[in-house]
CSV table of C-alpha atoms in Angstrom, one decimal:
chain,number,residue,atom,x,y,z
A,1,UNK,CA,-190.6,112.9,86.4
A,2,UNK,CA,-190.0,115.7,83.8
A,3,UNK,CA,-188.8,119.3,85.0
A,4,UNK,CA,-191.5,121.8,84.1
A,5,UNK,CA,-190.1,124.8,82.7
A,6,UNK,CA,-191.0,128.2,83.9
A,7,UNK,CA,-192.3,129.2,80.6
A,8,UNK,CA,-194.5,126.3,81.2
A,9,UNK,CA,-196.1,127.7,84.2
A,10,UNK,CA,-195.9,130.9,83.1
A,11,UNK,CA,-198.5,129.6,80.4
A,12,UNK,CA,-200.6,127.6,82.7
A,13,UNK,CA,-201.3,130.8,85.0
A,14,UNK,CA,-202.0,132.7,82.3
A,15,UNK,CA,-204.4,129.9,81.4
A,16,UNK,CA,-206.4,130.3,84.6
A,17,UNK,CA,-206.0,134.1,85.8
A,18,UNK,CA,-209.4,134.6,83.3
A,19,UNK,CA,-211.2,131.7,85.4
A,20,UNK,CA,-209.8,132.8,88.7
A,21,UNK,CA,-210.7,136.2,88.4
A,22,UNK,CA,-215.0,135.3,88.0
A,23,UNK,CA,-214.2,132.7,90.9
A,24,UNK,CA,-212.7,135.3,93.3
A,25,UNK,CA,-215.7,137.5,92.5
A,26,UNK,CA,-218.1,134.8,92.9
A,27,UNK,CA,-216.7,133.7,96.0
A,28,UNK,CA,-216.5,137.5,97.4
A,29,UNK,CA,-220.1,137.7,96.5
A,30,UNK,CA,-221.4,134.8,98.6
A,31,UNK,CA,-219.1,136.0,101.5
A,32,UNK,CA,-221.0,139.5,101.3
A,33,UNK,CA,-223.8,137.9,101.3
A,34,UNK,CA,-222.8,135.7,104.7
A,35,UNK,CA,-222.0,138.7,105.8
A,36,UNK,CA,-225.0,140.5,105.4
A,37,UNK,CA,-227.6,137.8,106.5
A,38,UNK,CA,-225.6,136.9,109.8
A,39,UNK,CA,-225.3,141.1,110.4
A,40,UNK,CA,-228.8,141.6,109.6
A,41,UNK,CA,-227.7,144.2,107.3
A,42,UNK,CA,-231.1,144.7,105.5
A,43,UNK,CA,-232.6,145.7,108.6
A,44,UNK,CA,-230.3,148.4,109.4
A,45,UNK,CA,-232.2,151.2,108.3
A,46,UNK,CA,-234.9,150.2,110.5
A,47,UNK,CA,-231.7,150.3,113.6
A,48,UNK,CA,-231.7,154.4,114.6
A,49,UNK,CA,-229.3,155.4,116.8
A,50,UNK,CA,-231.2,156.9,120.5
A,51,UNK,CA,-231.0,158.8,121.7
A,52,UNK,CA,-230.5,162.1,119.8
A,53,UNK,CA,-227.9,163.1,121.5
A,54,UNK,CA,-225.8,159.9,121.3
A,55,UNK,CA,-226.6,160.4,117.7
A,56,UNK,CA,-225.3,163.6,118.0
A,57,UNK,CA,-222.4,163.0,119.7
A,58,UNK,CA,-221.5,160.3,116.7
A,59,UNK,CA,-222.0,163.2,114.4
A,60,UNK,CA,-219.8,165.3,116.0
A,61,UNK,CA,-216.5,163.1,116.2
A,62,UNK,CA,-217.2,160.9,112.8
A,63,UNK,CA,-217.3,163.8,110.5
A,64,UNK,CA,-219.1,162.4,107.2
A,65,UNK,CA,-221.5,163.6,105.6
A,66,UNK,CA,-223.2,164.7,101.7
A,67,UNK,CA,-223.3,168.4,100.1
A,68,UNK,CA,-224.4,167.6,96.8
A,69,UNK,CA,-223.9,166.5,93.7
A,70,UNK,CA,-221.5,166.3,90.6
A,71,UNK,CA,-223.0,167.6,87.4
A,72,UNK,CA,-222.5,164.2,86.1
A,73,UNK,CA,-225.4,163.1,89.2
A,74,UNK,CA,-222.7,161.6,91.3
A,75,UNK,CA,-223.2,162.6,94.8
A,76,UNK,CA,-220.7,164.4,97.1
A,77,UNK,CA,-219.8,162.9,100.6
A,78,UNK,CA,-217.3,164.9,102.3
A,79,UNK,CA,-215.1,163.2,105.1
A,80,UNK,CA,-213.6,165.3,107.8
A,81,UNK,CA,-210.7,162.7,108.3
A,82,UNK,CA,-208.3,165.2,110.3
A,83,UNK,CA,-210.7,166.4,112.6
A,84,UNK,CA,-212.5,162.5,113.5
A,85,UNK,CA,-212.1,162.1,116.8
A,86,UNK,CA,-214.2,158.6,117.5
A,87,UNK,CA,-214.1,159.3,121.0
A,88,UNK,CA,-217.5,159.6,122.1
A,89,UNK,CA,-219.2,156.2,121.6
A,90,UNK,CA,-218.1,152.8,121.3
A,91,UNK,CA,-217.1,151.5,117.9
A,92,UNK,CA,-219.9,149.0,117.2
A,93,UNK,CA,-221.9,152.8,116.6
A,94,UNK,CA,-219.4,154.1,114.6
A,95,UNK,CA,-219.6,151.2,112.2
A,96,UNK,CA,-223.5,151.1,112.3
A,97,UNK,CA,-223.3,154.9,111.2
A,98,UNK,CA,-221.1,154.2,108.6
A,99,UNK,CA,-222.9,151.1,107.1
A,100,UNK,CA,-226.3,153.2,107.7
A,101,UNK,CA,-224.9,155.7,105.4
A,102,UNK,CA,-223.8,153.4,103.0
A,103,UNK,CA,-226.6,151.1,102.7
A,104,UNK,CA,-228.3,154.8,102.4
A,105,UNK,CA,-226.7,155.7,99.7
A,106,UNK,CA,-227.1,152.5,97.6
A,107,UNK,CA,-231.0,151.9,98.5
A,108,UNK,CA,-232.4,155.8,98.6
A,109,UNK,CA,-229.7,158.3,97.3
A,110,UNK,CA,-228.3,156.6,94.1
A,111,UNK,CA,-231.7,155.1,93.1
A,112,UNK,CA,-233.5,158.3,92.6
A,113,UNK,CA,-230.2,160.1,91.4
A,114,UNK,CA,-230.9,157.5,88.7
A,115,UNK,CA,-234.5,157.9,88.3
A,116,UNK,CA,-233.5,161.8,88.0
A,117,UNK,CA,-231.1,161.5,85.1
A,118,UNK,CA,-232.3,158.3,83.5
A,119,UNK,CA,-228.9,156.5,83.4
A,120,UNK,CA,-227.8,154.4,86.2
A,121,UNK,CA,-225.7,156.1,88.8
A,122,UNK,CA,-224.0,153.8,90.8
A,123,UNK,CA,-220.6,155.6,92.5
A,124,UNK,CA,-220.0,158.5,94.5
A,125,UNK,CA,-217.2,161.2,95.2
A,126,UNK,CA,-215.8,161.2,98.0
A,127,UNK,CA,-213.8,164.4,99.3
A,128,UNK,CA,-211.5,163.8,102.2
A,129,UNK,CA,-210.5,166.4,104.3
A,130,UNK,CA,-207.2,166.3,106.6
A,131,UNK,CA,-207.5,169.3,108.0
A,132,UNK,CA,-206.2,169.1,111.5
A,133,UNK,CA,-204.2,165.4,110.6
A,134,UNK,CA,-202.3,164.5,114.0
A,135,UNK,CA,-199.8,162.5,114.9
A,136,UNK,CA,-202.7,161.1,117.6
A,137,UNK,CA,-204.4,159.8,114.4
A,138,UNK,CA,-202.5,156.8,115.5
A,139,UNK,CA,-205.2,155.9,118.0
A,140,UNK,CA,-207.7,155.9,114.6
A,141,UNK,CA,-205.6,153.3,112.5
A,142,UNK,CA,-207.4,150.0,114.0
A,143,UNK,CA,-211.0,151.5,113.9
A,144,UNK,CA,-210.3,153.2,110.3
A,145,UNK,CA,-208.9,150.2,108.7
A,146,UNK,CA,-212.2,147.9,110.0
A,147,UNK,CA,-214.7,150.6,108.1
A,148,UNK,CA,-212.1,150.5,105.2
A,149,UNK,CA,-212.3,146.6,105.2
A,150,UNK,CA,-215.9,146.7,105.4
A,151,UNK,CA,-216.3,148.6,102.6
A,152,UNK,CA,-213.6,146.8,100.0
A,153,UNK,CA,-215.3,143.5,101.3
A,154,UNK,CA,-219.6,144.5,101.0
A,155,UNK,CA,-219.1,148.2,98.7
A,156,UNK,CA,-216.6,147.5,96.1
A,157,UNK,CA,-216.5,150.0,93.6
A,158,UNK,CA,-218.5,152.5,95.2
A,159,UNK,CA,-216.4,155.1,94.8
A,160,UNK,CA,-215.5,156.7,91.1
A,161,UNK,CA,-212.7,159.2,93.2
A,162,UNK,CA,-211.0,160.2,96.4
A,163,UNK,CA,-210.1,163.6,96.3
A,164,UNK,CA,-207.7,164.6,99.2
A,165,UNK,CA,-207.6,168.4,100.1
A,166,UNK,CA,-206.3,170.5,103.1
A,167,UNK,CA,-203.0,167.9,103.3
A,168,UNK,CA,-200.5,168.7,105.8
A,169,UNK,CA,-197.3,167.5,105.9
A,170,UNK,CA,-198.0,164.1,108.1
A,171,UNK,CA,-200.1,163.2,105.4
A,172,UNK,CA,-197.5,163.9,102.5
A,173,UNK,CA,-194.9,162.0,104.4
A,174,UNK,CA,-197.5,159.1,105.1
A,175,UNK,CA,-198.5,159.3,101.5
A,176,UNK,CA,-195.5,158.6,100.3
A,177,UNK,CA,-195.1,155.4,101.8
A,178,UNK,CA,-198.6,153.8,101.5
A,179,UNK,CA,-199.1,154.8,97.9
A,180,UNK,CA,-196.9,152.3,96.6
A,181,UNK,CA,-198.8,149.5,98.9
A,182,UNK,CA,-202.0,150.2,97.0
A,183,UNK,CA,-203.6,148.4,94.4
A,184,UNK,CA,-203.4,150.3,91.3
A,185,UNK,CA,-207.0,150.4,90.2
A,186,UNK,CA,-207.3,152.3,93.9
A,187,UNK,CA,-204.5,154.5,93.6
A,188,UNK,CA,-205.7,155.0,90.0
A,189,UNK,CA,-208.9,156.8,92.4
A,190,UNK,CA,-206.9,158.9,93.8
A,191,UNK,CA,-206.2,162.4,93.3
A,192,UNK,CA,-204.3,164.7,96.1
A,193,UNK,CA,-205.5,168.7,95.4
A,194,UNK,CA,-203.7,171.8,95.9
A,195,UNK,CA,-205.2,173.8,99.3
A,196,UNK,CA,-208.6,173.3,100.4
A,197,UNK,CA,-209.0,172.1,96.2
A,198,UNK,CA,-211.7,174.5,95.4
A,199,UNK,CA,-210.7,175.3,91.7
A,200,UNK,CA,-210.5,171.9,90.8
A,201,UNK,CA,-213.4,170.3,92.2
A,202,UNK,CA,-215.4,173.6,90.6
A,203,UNK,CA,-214.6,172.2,87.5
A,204,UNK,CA,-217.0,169.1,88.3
A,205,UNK,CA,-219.7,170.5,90.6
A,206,UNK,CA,-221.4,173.8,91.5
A,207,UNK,CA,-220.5,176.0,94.0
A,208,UNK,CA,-223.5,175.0,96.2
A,209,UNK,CA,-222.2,171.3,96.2
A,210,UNK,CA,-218.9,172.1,97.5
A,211,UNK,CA,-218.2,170.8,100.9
A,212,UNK,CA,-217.6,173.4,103.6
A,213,UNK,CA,-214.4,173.3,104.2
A,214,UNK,CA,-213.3,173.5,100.1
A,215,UNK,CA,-215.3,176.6,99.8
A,216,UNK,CA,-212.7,179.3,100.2
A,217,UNK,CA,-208.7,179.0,100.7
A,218,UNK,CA,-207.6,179.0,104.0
A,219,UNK,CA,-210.9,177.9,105.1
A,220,UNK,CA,-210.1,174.2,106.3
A,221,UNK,CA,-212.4,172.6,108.5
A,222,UNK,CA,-213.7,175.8,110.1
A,223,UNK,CA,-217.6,176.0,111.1
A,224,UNK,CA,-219.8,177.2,109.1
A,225,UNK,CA,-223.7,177.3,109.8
A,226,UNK,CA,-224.6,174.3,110.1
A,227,UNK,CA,-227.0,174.0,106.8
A,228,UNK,CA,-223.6,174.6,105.4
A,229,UNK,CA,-221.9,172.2,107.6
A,230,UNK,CA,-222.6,168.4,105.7
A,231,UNK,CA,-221.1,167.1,109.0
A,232,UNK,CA,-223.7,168.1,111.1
A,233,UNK,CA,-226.6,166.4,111.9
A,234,UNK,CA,-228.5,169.9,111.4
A,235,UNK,CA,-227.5,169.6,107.8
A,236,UNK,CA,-230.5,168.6,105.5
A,237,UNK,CA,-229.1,165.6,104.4
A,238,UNK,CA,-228.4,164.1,107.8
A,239,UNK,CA,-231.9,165.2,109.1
A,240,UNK,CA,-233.7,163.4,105.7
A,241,UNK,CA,-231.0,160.4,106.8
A,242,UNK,CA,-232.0,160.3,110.7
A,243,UNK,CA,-235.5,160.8,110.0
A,244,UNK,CA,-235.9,158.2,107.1
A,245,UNK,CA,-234.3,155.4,109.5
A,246,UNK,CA,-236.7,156.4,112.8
A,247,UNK,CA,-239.5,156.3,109.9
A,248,UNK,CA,-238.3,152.7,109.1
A,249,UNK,CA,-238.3,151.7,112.7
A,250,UNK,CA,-241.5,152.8,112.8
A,251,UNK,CA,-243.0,150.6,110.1
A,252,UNK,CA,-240.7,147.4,111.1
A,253,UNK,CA,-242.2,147.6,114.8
A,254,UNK,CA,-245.1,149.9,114.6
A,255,UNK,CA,-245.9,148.7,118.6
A,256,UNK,CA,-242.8,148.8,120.0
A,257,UNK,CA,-240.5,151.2,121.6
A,258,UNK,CA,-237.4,152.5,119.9
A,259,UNK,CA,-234.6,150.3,121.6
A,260,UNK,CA,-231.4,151.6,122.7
A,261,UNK,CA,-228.5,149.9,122.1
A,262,UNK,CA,-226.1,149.4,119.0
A,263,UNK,CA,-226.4,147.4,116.1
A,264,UNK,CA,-224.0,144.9,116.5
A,265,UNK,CA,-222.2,144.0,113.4
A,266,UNK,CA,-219.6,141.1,112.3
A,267,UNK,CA,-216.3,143.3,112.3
A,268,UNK,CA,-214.0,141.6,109.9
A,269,UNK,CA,-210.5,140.8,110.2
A,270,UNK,CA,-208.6,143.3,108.3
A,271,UNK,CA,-207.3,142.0,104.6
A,272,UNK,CA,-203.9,141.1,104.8
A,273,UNK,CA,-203.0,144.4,102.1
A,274,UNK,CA,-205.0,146.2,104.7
A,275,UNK,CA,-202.9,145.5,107.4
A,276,UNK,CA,-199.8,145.9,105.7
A,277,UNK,CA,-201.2,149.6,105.1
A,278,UNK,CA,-202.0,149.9,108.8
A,279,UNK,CA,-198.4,148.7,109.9
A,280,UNK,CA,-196.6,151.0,107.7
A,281,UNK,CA,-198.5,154.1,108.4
A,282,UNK,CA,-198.1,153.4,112.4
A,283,UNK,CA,-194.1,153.0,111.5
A,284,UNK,CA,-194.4,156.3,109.8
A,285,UNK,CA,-195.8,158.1,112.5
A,286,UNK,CA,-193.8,156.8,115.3
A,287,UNK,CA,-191.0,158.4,112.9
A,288,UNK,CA,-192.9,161.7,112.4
A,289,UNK,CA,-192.9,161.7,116.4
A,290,UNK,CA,-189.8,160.9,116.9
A,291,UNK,CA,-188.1,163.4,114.5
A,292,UNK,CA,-190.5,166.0,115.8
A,293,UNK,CA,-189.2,165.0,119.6
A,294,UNK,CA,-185.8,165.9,118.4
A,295,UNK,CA,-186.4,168.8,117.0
A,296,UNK,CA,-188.8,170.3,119.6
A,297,UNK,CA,-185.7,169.3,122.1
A,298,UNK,CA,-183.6,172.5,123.0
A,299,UNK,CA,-180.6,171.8,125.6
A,300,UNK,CA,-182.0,168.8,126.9
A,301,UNK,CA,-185.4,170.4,127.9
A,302,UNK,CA,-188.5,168.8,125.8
A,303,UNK,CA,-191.1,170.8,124.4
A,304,UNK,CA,-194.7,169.3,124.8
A,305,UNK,CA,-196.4,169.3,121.7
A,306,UNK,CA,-199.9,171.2,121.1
């Protein structure tokens, strides 16, 4: 039996990356589409979160939410990832809030955004704040990296760009070791702003479709009334959101009672890239603690941390 040469294979995988790369997609499609029949995903408008105050209470520690739009007709969500504190309610809500929002956004929000400007719309901005970024965001990771997986597996290439503003340092020292772990077409998405990153997201929105906490320097995450506050659930466009799905309810079972309970969805296994990200952020923060153990150390008496 002949050697093959390396050129040789060389040749051969360039041969089939172009029919690989349909197949992947093809096979990614069906998967969502497992996915979504087994999670009853199309019905999860019709799923509203009761009561109002466990809704509430979701809105309150999952900060997310939408201010507006670009002048291109891209809408805004804003994501208060320093200041999430996913402690109020079991996971299984926290992922049925997100997926509500998503499924949302493609079915109502980008639909008339396209009916308004007459071009399809199809991808959003996403703003993320870290205002208030911890080392106990290390208790986050596993729940983060499931809604992260969920949405590269069932919403690829929702997103046209991240912008990151209000960075501390954890998040510039964490930055600089997951960066290189992500695929380039996502890093590509990426953008890290100066401050709260009002002057350069101005250049691509109004004023009035600002998130709250980029409106003025030094502002971070603070409250602001809460028709200013996208996180809230007093915010217009969570009040359209909550209302639409209790609407839906309504018209899926017109005879029976709103049931309490949470929409139980498939969580996948996180993607082998996404738990290499996972990993090495959790290194890097047991590292952060530990330097910042040292250093709060003074003649052998420890300093508790705020």
């Amino acid at each position: 039996m002949g050697i093959v040469s390396q050129e040789a294979i060389v040749q051969l995988q360039a041969l089939m990356d172009p029919v690989d790369e349909p197949l992947n997609k093809t096979f990614q499609l069906l998967e969502c589409l497992q996915w979504r029949v087994q999670s009853d995903i199309d019905d999860i408008l019709a799923k509203p979160i009761v009561p109002t105050e466990l809704y509430r209470a979701v809105r309150d520690s999952q900060l997310i939410g939408m201010s507006g739009f670009s002048r291109e007709g891209l809408p805004v969500f804003a994501n208060g990832v320093g200041l999430s504190t996913f402690d109020k309610a079991s996971v299984h809500y926290y992922v049925q809030s997100h997926i509500q929002i998503n499924e949302y956004r493609d079915r109502v929000i980008l639909p008339s955004a396209s009916k308004k400007h007459g071009r399809p719309v199809t991808t959003c901005i996403k703003v993320l704040d870290m205002t208030g970024l911890k080392l106990s965001a290390l208790s986050q990771i596993k729940l983060l990296t499931i809604i992260s997986t969920i949405d590269d597996l069932n919403y690829p290439e929702k997103t046209n760009t991240y912008y990151i503003v209000n960075a501390p340092y954890i998040f510039s020292a964490c930055w600089k070791v997951v960066k290189p772990l992500l695929q380039e077409r996502t890093r590509k998405k990426i953008q890290v702003l100066p401050g709260c990153g009002r002057d350069e997201l101005l250049k691509i929105m109004d004023f009035a479709s600002l998130p709250h906490f980029c409106r003025r320097e030094g502002s971070g995450s603070s409250r602001h009334s809460e028709n200013e506050n996208c996180f809230s659930l007093d915010h217009p466009f969570h009040q359209q959101l909550y209302n639409y799905i209790k609407q839906q309810s309504l018209i899926t079972e017109p005879a029976q009672p709103i049931k309490q309970g949470s929409f139980h969805v498939d969580l996948p296994d996180p993607a082998a890239g996404g738990t290499e990200i996972a990993k090495t952020l959790e290194s890097e923060l047991h590292k952060i603690e530990n330097r910042n153990g040292l250093s709060r150390s003074f003649n052998g008496i420890k300093i508790d941390d705020e």
